[in-house]
Coordinates of C-alpha atoms and ligand atoms in Angstrom, one line a residue:
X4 CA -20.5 -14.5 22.1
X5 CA -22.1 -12.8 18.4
X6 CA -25.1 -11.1 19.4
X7 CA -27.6 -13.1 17.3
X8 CA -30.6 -12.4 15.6
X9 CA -33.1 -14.0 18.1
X10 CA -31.2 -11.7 20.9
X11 CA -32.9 -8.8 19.9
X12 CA -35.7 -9.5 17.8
X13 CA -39.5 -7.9 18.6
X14 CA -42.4 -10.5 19.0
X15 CA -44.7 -11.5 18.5
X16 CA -44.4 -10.0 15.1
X17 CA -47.7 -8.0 13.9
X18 CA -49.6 -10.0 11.4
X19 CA -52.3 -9.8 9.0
X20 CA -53.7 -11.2 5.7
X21 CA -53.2 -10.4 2.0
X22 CA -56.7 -9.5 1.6
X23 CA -56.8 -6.6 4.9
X24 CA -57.0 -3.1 4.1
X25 CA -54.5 -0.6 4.9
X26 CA -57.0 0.8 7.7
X27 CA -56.9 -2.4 9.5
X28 CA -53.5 -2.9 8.9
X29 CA -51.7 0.1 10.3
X30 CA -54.7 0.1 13.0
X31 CA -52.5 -3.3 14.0
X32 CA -49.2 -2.0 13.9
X33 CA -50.3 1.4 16.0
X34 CA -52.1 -0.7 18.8
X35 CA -48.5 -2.6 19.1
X36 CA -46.2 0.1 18.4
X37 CA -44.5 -1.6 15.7
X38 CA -43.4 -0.1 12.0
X39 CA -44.4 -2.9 10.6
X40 CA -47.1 -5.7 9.9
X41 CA -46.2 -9.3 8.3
X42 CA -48.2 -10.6 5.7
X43 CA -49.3 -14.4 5.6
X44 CA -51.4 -16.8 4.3
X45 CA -51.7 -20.5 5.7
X46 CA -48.9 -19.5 8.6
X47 CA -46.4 -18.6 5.9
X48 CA -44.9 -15.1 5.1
X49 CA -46.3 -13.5 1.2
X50 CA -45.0 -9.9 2.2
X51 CA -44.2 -6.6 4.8
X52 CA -46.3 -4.5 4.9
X53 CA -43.9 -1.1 6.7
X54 CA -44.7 2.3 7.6
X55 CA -43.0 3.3 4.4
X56 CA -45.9 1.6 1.8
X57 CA -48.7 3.4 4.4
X58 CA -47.2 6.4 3.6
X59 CA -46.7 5.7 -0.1
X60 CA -50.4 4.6 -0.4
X61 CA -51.5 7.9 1.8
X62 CA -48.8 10.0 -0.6
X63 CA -50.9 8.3 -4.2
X64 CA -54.3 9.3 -2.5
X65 CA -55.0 5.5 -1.9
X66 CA -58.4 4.4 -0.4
X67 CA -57.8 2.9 3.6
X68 CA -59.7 0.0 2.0
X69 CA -57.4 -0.9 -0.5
X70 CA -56.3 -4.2 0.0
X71 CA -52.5 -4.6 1.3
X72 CA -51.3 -7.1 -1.3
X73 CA -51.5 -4.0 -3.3
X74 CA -48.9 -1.9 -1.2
X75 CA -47.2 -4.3 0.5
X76 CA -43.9 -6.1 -0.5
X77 CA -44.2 -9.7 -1.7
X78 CA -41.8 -11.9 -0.6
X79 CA -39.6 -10.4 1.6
X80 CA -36.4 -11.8 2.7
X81 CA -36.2 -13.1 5.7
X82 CA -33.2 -13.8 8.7
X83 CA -32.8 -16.6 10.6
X84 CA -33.2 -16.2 14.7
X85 CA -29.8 -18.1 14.6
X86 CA -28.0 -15.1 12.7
X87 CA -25.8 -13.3 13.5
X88 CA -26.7 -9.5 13.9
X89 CA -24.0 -8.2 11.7
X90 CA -25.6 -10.4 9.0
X91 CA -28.9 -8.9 9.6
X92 CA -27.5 -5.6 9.4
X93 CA -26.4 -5.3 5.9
X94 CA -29.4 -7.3 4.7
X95 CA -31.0 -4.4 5.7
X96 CA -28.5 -1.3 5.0
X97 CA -27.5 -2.9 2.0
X98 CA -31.1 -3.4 0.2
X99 CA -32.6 -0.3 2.6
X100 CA -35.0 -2.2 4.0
X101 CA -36.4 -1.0 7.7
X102 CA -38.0 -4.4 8.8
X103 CA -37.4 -8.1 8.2
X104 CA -39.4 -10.9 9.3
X105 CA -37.6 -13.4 11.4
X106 CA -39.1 -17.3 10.3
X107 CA -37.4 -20.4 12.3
X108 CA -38.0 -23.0 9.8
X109 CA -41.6 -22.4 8.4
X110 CA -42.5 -20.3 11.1
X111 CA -42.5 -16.6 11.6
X112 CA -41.1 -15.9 15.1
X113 CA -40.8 -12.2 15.0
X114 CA -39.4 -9.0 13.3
X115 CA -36.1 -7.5 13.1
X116 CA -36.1 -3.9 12.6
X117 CA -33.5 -1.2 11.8
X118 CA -34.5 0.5 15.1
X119 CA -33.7 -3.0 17.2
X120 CA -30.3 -2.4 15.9
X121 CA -29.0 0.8 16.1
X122 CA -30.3 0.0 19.7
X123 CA -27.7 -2.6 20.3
X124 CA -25.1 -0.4 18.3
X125 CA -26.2 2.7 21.3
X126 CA -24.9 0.3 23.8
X127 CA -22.0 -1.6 22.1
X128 CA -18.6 0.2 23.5
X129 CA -16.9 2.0 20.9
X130 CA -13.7 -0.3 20.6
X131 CA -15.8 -3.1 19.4
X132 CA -17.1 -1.1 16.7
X133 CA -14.0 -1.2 14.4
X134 CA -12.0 -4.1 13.0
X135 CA -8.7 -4.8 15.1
X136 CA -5.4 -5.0 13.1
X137 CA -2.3 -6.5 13.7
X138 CA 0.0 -3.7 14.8
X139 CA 2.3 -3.0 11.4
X140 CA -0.5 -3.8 9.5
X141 CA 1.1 -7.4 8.7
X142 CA -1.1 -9.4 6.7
X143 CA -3.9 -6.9 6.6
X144 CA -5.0 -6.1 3.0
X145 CA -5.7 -2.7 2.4
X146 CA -6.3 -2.1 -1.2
X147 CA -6.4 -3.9 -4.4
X148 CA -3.5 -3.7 -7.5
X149 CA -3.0 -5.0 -10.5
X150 CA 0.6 -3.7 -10.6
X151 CA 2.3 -7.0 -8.5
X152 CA 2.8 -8.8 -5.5
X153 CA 5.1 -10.4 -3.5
X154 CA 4.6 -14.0 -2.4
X155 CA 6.7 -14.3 0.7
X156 CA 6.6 -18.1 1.6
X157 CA 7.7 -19.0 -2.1
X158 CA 10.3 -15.8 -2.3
X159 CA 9.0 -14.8 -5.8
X160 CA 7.5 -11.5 -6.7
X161 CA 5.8 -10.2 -9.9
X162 CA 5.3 -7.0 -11.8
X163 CA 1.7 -7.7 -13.1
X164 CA 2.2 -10.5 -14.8
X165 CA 6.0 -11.1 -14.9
X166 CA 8.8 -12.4 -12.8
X167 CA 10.4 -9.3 -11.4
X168 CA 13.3 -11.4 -11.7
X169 CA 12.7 -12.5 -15.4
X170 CA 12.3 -9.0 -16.0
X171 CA 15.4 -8.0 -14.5
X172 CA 17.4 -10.7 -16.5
X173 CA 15.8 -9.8 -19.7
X174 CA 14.3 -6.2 -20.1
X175 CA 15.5 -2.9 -19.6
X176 CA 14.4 -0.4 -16.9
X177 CA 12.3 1.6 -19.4
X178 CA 10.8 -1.6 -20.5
X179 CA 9.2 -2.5 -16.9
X180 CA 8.5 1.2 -16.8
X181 CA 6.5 1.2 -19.7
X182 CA 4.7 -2.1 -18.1
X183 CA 3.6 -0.7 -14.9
X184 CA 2.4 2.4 -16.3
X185 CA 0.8 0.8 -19.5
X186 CA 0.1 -2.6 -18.8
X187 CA 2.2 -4.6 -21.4
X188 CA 5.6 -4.7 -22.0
X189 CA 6.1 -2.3 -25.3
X190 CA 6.9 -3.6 -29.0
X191 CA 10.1 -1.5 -30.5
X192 CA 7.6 1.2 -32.3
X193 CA 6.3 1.8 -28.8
X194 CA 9.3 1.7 -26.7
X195 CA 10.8 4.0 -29.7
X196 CA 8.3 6.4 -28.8
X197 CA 8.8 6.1 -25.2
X198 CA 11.9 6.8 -25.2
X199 CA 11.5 9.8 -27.3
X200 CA 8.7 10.8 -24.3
X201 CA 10.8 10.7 -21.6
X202 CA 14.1 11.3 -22.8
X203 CA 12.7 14.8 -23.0
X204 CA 11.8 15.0 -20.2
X205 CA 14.9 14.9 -18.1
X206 CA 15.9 18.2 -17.5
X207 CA 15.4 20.5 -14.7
X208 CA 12.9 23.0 -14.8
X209 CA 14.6 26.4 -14.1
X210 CA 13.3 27.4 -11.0
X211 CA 14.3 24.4 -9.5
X212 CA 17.9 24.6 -11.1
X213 CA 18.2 28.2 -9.3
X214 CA 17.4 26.3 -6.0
X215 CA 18.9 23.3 -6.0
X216 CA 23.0 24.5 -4.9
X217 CA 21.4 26.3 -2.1
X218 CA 19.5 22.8 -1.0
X219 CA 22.3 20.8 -1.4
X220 CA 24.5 22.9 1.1
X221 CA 22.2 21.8 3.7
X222 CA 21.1 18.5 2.8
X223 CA 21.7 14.7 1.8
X224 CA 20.7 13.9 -1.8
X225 CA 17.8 12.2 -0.7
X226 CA 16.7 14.6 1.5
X227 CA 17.3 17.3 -1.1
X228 CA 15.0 14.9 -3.5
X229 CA 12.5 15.5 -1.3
X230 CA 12.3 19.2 -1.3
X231 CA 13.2 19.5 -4.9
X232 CA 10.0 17.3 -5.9
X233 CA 8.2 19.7 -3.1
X234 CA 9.2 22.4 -5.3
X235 CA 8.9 20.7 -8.5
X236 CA 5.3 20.4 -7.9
X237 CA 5.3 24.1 -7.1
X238 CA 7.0 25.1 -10.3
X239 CA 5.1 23.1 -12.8
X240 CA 1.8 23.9 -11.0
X241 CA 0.9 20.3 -10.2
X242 CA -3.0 20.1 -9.4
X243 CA -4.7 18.2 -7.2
X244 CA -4.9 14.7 -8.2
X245 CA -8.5 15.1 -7.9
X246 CA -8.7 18.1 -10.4
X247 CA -6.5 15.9 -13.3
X248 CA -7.7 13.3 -15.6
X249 CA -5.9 10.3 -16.4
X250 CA -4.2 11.8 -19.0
X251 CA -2.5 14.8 -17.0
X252 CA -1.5 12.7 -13.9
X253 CA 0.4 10.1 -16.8
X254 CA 2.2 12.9 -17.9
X255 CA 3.2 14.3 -14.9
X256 CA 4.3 11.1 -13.4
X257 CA 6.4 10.0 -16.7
X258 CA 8.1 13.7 -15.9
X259 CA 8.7 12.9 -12.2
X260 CA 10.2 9.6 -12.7
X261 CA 12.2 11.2 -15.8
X262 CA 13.7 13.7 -13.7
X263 CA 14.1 12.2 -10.4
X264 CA 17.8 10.8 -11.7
X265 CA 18.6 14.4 -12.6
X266 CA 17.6 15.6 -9.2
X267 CA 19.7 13.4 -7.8
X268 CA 22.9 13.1 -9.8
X269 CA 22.7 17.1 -9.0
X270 CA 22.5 16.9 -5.8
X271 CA 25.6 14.7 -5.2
X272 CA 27.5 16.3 -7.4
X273 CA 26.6 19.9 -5.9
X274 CA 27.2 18.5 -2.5
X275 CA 31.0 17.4 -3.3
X276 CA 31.4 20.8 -4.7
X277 CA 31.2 19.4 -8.6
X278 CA 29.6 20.7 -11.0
X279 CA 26.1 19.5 -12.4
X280 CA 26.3 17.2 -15.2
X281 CA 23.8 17.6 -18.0
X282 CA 21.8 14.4 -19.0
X283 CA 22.2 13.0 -22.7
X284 CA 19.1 12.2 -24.7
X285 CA 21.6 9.6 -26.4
X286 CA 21.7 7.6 -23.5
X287 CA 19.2 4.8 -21.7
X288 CA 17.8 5.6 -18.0
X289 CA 20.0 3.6 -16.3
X290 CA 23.2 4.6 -18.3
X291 CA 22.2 8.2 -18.9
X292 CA 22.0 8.3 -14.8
X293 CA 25.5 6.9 -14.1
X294 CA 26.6 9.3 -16.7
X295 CA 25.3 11.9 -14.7
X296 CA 26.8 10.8 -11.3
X297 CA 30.1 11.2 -12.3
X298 CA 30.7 12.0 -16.2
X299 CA 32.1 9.0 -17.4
X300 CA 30.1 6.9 -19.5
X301 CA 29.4 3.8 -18.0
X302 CA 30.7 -0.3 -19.3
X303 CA 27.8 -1.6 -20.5
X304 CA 28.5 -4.1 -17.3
X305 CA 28.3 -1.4 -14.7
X306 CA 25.6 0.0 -16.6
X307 CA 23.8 -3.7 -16.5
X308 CA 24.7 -4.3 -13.3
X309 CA 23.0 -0.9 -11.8
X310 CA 19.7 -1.2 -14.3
X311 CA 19.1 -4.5 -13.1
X312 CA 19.4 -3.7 -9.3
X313 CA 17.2 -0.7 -10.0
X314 CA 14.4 -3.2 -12.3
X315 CA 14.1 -5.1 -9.0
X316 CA 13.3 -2.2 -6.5
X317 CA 10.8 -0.3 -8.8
X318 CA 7.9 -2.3 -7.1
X319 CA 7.4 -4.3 -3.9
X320 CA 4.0 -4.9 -2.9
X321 CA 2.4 -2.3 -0.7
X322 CA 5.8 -1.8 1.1
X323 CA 5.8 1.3 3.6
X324 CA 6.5 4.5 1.1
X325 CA 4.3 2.8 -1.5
X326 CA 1.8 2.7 1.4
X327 CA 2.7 6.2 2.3
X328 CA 2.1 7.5 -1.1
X329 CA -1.2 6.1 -1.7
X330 CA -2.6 6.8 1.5
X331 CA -1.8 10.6 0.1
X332 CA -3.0 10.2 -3.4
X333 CA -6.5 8.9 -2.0
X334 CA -6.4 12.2 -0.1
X335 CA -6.5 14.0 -3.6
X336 CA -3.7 15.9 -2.7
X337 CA -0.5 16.3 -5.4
X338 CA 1.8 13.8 -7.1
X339 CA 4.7 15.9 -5.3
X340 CA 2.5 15.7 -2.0
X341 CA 2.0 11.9 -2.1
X342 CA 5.9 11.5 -3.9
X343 CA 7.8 13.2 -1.1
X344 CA 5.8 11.5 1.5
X345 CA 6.8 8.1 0.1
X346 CA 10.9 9.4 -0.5
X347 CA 10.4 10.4 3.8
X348 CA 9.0 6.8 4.3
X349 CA 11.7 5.7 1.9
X350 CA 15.0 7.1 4.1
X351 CA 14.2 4.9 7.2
X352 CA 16.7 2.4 8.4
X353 CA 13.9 -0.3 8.4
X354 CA 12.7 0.4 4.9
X355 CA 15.5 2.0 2.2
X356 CA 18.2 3.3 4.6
X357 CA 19.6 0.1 5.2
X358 CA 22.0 -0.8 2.2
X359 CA 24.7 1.9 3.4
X360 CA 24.5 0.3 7.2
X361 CA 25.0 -3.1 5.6
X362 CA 28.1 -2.9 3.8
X363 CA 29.2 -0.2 7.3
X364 CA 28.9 -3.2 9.1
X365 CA 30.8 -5.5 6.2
X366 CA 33.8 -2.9 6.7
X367 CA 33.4 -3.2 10.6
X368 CA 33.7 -7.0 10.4
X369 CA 36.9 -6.9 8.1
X370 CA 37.3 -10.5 7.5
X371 CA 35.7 -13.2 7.6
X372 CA 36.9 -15.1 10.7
X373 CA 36.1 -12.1 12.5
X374 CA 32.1 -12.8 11.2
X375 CA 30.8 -14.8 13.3
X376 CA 32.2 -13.4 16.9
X377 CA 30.7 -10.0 15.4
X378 CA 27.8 -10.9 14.3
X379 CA 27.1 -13.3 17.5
X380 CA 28.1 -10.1 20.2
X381 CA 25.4 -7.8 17.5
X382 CA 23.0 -9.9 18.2
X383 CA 23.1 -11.1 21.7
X384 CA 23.1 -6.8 22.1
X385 CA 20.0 -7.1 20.6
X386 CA 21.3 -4.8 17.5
X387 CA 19.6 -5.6 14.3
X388 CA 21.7 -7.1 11.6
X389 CA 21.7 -4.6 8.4
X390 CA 20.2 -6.6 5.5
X391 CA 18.9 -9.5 7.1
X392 CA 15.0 -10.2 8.0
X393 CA 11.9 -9.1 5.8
X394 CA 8.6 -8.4 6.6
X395 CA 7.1 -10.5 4.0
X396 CA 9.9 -13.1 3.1
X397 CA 10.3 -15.7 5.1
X398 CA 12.8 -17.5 2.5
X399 CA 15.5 -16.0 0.7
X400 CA 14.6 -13.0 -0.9
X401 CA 14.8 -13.4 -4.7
X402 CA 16.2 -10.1 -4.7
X403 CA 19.0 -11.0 -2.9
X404 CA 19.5 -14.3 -4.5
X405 CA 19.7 -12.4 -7.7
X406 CA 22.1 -9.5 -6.8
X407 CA 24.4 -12.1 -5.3
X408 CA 24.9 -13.2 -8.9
X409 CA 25.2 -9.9 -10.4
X410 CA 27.7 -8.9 -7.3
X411 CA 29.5 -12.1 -8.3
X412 CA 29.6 -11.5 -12.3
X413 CA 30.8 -8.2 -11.5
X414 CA 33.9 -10.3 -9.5
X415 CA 35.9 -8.6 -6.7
X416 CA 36.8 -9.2 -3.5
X417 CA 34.0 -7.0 -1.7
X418 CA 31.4 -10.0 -3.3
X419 CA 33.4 -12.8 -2.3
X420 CA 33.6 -11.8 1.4
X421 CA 29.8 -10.4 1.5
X422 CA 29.1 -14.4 0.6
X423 CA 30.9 -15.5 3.3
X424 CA 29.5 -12.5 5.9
X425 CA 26.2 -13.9 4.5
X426 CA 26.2 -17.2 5.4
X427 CA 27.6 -16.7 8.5
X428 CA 25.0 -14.4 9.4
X429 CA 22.0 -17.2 8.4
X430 CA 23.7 -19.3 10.7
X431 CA 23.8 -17.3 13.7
X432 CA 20.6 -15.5 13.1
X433 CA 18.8 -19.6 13.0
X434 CA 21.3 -20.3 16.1
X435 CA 20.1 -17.2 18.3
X436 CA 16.7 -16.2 17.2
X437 CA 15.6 -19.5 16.4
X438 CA 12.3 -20.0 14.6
X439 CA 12.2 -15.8 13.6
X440 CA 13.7 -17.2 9.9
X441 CA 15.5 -14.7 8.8
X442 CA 17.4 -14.2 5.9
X443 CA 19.3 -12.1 3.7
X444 CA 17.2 -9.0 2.4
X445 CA 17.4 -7.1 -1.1
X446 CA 19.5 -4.8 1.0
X447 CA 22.7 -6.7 1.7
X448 CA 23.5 -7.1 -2.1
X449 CA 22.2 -4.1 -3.0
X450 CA 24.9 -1.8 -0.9
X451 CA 27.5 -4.5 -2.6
X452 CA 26.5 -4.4 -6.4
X453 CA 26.4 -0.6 -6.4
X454 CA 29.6 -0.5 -4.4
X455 CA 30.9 -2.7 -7.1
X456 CA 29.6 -0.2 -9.4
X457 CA 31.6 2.9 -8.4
X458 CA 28.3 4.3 -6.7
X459 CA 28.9 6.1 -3.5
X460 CA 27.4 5.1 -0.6
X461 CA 25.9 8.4 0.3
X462 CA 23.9 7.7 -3.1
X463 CA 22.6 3.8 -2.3
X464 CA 19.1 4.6 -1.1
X465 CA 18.7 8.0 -3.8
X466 CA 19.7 5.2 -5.8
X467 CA 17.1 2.8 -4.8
X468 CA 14.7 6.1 -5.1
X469 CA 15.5 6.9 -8.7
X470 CA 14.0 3.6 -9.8
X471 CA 11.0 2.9 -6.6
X472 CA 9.5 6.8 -8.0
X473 CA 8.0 4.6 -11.2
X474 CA 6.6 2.2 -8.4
X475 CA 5.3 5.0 -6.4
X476 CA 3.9 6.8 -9.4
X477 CA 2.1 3.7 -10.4
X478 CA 0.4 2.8 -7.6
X479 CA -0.6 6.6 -7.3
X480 CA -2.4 6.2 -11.3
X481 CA -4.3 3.2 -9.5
X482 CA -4.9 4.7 -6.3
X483 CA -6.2 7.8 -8.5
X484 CA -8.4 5.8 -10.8
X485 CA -10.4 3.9 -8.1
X486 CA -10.1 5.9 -5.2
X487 CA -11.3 5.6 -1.8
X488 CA -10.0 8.2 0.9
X489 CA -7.9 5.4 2.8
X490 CA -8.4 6.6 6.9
X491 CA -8.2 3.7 9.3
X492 CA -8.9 4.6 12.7
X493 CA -7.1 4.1 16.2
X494 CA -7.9 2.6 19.3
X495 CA -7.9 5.1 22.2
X496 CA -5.7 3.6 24.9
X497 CA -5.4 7.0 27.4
X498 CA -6.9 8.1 30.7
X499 CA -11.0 7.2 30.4
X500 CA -12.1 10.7 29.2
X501 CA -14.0 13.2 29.2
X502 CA -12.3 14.1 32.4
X503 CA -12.1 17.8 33.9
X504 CA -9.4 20.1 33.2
X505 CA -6.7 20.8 35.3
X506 CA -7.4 24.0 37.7
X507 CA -5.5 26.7 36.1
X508 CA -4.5 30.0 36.9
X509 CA -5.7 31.8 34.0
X510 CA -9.7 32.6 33.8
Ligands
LIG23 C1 13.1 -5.7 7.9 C2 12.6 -5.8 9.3 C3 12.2 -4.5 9.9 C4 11.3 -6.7 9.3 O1 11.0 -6.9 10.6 P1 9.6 -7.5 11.1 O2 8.9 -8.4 10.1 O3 8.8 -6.4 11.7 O4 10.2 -8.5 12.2 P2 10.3 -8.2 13.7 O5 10.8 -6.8 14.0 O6 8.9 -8.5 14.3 O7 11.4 -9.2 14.2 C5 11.0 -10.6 14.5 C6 12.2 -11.1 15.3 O8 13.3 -11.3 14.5 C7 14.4 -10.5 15.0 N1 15.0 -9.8 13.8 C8 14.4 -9.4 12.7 N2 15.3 -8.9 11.8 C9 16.5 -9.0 12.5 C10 17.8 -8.7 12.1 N3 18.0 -8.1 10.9 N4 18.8 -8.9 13.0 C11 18.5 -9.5 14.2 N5 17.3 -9.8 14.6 C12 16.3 -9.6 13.7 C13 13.8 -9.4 15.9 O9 14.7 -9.0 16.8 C14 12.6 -10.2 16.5 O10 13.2 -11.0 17.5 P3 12.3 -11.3 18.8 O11 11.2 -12.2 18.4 O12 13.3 -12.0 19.7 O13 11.9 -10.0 19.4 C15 13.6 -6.5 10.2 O14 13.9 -7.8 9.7 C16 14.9 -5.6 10.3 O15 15.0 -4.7 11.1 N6 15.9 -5.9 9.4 C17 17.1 -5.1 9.5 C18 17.0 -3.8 8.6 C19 16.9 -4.1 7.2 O16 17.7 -4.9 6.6 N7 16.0 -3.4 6.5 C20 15.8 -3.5 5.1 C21 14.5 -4.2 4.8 S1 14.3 -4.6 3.1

């Protein structure tokens, strides 16, 4: 049960008359040790007279016989004895009141003051203080964006005011890039000068050149990404995000998503033992990227095929490494802090890691009457099945509706049996875990269209990366313009403490 106003209120309350003067006033409220004295006429409450105005009148050199309509405060506002406390609360903390008559109807019944509460608060236990959250967070809404959303029940999600999917069929990459950092989609003089922008911006800085063969001996490419924009940050001197203005953080956001491609098409190619291909100001992002992965310049269908997949993973509501990076940008830490905290976020199975484990288990399966016994035996283990389920969809997932398309324009056998794979899988996922609806996730066409697409497999999630860094950055321009430091808190759950230490040796 609410603890409710009438619970803890003082009364009688202290009262006296417009026309009394201060002496006789705070005479009243000494006798009954209370801050505070109601004012009324005919039964019904003019003002509050508090503590606060006697000092206010003593501080102006006021006379005790001054009357206390002339201190007081008309009209207060006034809680119900039905309220709930937490009502009365931010009545008070929010208009910094101390004391608030309590009327039932016409009639005063009593005063609530700040005192009575914090009283209540002393003896509330501490895990009732906070606001209990789902565990994963699911549903809870954390911050506000104007960059998109996701509506799961419907299976449609929006860049600001767009269809991602419309986007994807008609725009390209630097388009929706432009969008999310600018807030419109850019007229040819603007994009011209985009382009221009960021093309530029694509090399690596020299330091970071010198570094990179020695990080990709050790590493994965997305794992090298992360160090690289670690040391990125480094060389270029990145501020805090609380020392830039908008400006600064703009640019060194455009340069972060310009280079992260470069970054990456580096790494894999240092990794394999190849050299590093140089980007071409000539090309777009998408095909200037491919270019990079392997020196052949791209069919404008691969090319399509790629930019499309990458238009649909820039943004995706406030999905874990999107989390992840605004929780650091609100710190006021660096872009390349809050960037390669959203690319570790980014390499889990259960977020961007998946696409390569989907089409491993397409080759495990082999064909397609092998499906369903597969699939049924994964299950039943209890094994996850890669590229199926979503947090937030509970319908097909336009993404994957859409990259089935592009997997089948781009024809092949690999797209053909992932169709069948898929619907196999829908069925025994309703069949087995009944009610969970689950269905097929951006992932499972995702591994397929860049398979499709000559892209290793080793490079599916940097892949996803190279285009979910414009997301990232965009959220962290928002998170930087209105920013709260985000910091939850926990419920402690361990042995009751403070308990005493364990006898030691030492001492
Ligand atoms: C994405 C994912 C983590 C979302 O999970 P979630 O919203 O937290 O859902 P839960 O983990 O609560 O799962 C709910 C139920 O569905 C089952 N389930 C969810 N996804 C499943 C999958 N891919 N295969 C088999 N069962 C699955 C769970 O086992 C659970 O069953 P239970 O109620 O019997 O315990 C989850 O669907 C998953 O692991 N998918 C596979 C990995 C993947 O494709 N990741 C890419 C995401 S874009």
């Amino acid at each position: 049960m609410p603890t409710r106003v009438k619970d803890l209120l003082s009364r009688p309350a202290v009262t006296c008359t417009a026309t009394a003067t201060l002496t006789g006033a705070a005479r009243l409220m000494t006798d009954a040790g209370i801050g505070s004295a109601v004012v009324t006429e005919e039964g019904k409450v003019v003002g509050i007279l508090t503590e606060r105005d006697l000092l206010r009148a003593a501080a102006a050199g006021a006379p005790g016989d001054d009357a206390v309509s002339a201190w007081m405060t008309a009209n207060p506002d006034v809680l119900s004895p039905d309220e709930e406390v937490g009502a009365a609360w931010q009545s008070l903390t929010h208009h910094h009141y101390r004391h608030l008559p309590v009327v039932d109807g016409s009639e005063l019944v009593g005063v609530v003051s700040l005192r009575d509460l914090v009283r209540i608060a002393r003896v509330r236990p501490p895990d009732e203080a906070g606001t209990d959250a789902p565990p994963g967070l699911e549903g809870v809404i954390v911050a506000e964006t104007e960059l998109g959303d996701v509506r799961g029940e419907e299976g449609f999600f929006h860049y600001r005011q767009y269809s991602a999917i419309d986007l994807a069929s008609k725009c390209a990459l630097e388009d929706v890039w432009y969008l999310l950092f600018f807030g419109a989609i850019p007229g040819s003089a603007e994009r011209a000068d985009f382009d221009a922008r960021v093309r530029g911006m694509r090399n690596l800085p020299s330091g970071l050149r010198d570094q990179l063969p020695a990080l990709a001996a050790a590493g994965a490419p997305l794992g090298i990404l992360r160090s690289a924009v670690s040391i990125l940050g480094s060389e270029l001197d990145w501020k805090p995000i609380l020392d830039l203005d908008h400006d600064e953080l703009v640019e060194q956001a455009l340069r972060l998503c310009a280079v992260v491609p470069t970054i990456l098409a580096a790494a894999w190619n240092l990794g394999r033992g190849a050299p590093v291909i140089e980007p071409r100001p000539d090309l777009g992002a998408t095909e200037n990227y491919l270019w990079m992965l392997d020196g052949i310049e791209p069919t404008a269908a691969r090319a399509r095929a790629v930019e499309r997949y990458q238009i649909l993973t820039i943004d995706h509501g406030f999905n874990a490494s999107t989390f992840t990076a605004r929780v650091i940008a609100s710190t006021g830490a660096d872009l390349a802090a809050a960037v390669c905290g959203a690319i570790g976020a980014l390499s889990g199975p259960l977020h961007g890691g998946a696409p390569s484990r989907a089409l491993a288990m397409l080759d495990e399966i082999g064909s397609p009457e092998r499906a369903n016994l597969w699939l049924r035996a994964a299950v039943e283990r209890g094994d996850r099945v890669m590229g199926f389920g979503h947090r937030v969809y509970k319908t097909d997932d336009p993404r994957s509706v859409f990259l089935r398309d592009v997997a089948g324009s781009l024809g092949g056998s690999l797209a053909d049996f992932a169709a069948k794979v898929e619907r196999t899988a829908v069925d025994v996922l309703a069949e087995l875990k009944p009610g969970r609806r689950l269905y097929t996730n951006v992932e499972f066409y995702a591994g397929v269209v860049m398979s499709s697409c000559g892209i290793a497999r080793e490079m599916f999630t940097p892949t996803f990366a190279s285009s979910r860094v414009i997301g990232w950055t965009a959220h962290v321009l928002e998170q930087a313009a209105h920013n709260r430091l985000i910091r939850p808190a926990a419920r402690y759950v361990g042995p009751s403490a403070p308990q005493p230490l364990p006898r030691t040796t030492a001492s």
